[in-house]
Coordinates of C-alpha atoms in Angstrom, one line a residue:
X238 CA -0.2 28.1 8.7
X239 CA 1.5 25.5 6.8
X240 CA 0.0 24.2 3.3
X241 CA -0.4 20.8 4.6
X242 CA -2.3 22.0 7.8
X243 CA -4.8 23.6 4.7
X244 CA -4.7 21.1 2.7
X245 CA -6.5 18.4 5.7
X246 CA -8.8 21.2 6.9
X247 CA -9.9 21.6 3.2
X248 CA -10.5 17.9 3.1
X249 CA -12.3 17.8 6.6
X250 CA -14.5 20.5 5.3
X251 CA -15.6 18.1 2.6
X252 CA -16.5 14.9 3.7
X253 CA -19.1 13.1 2.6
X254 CA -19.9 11.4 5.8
X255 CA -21.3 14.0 8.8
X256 CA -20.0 11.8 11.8
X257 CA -17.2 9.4 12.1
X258 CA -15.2 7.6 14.5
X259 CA -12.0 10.1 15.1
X260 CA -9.7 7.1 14.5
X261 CA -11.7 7.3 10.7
X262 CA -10.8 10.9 10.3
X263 CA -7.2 10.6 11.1
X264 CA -7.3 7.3 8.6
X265 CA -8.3 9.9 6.2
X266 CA -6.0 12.7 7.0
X267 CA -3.2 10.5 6.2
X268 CA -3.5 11.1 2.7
X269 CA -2.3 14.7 3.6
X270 CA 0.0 13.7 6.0
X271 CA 1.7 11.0 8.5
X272 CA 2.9 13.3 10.8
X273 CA 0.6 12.9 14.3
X274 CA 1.6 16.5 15.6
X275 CA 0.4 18.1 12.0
X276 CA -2.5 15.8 12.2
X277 CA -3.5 17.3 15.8
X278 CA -2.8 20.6 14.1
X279 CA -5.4 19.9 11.0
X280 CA -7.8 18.6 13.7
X281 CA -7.5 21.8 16.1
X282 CA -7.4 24.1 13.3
X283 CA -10.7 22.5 11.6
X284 CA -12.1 22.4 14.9
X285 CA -11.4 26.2 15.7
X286 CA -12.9 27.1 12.2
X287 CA -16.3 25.2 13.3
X288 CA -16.0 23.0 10.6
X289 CA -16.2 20.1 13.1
X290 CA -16.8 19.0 15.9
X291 CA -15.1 16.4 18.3
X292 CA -16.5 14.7 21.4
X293 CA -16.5 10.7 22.6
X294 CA -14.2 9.7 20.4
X295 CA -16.3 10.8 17.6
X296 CA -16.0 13.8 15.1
X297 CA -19.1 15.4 12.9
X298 CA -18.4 17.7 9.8
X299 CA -20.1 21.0 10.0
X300 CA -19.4 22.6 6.8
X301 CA -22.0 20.7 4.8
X302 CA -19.8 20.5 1.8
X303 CA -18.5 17.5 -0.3
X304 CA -16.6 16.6 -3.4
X305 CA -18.4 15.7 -6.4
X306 CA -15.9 13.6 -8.9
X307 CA -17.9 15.4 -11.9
X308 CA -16.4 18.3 -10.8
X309 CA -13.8 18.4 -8.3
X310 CA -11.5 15.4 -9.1
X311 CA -9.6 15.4 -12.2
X312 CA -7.7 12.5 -13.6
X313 CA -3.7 12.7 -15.2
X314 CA -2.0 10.1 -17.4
X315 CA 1.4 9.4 -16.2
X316 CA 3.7 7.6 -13.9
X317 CA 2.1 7.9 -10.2
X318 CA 2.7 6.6 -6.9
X319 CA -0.9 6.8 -4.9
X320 CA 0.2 9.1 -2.1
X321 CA -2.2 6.5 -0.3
X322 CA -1.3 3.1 -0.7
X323 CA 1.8 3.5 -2.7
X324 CA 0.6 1.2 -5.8
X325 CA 2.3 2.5 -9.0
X326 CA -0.7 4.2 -11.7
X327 CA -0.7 5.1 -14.8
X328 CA -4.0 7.1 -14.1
X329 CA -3.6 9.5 -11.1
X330 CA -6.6 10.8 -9.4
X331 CA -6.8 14.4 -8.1
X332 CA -8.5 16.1 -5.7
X333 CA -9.5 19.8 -5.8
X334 CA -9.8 21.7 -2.6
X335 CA -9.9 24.8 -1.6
X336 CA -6.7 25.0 -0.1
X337 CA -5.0 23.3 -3.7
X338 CA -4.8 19.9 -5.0
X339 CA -4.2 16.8 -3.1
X340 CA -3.4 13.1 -4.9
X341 CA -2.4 11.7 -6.9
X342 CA -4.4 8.6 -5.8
X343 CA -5.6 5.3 -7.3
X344 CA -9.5 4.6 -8.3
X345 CA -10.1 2.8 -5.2
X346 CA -8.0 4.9 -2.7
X347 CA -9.4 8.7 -4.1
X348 CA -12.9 7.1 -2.6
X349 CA -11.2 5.9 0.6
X350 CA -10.1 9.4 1.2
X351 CA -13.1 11.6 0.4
X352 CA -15.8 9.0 2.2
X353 CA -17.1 7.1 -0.6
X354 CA -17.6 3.6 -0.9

């Protein structure tokens, strides 16, 4: 399985939200990746896992974890392109997942992806 197909199943498993429309979920799997066949691959393999659940358009989290910024997102000085929008930062935002780290984003785009508004 590829490290991209881990990294969105890591960040499926930790939404904050426990249903969303499927077009929201694939919104926020393209921080991981653009791709719609890897996409379809995050979504089957989260799916096959029992970390969600998809009917009518709709998909609910199962795993009943989330990322808390105290302790799962760390922030780097530096030159960064947000892997989201593609603003320039000079403060990247990191996410932690199980799978390995995803980012860098920008304040507003690192709570975009993980479901906080």
């Amino acid at each position: 399985m590829s490290d991209v197909v881990e990294l969105g199943v890591s960040l499926l498993a930790t939404l904050d939200d426990d249903e969303l429309p499927l077009a929201e979920a694939v919104n926020r799997l393209e921080a991981v990746t653009n791709n719609p066949h890897t996409t379809r691959s995050i979504l089957d393999t989260a799916e096959k896992r029992g970390i969600i659940e998809r009917e009518d358009g709709r998909v609910r989290v199962r795993s009943g974890g989330f990322v808390r910024f105290e302790r799962d997102v760390v922030t780097r000085e530096g030159e960064f392109t947000c892997r989201r929008c593609g603003a320039a930062l000079t403060t990247g935002h990191f996410v932690e997942l199980d799978a390995g780290e995803l980012g860098p984003f920008g304040s507003s785009c690192i709570r975009k992806v993980i479901g906080r508004r």
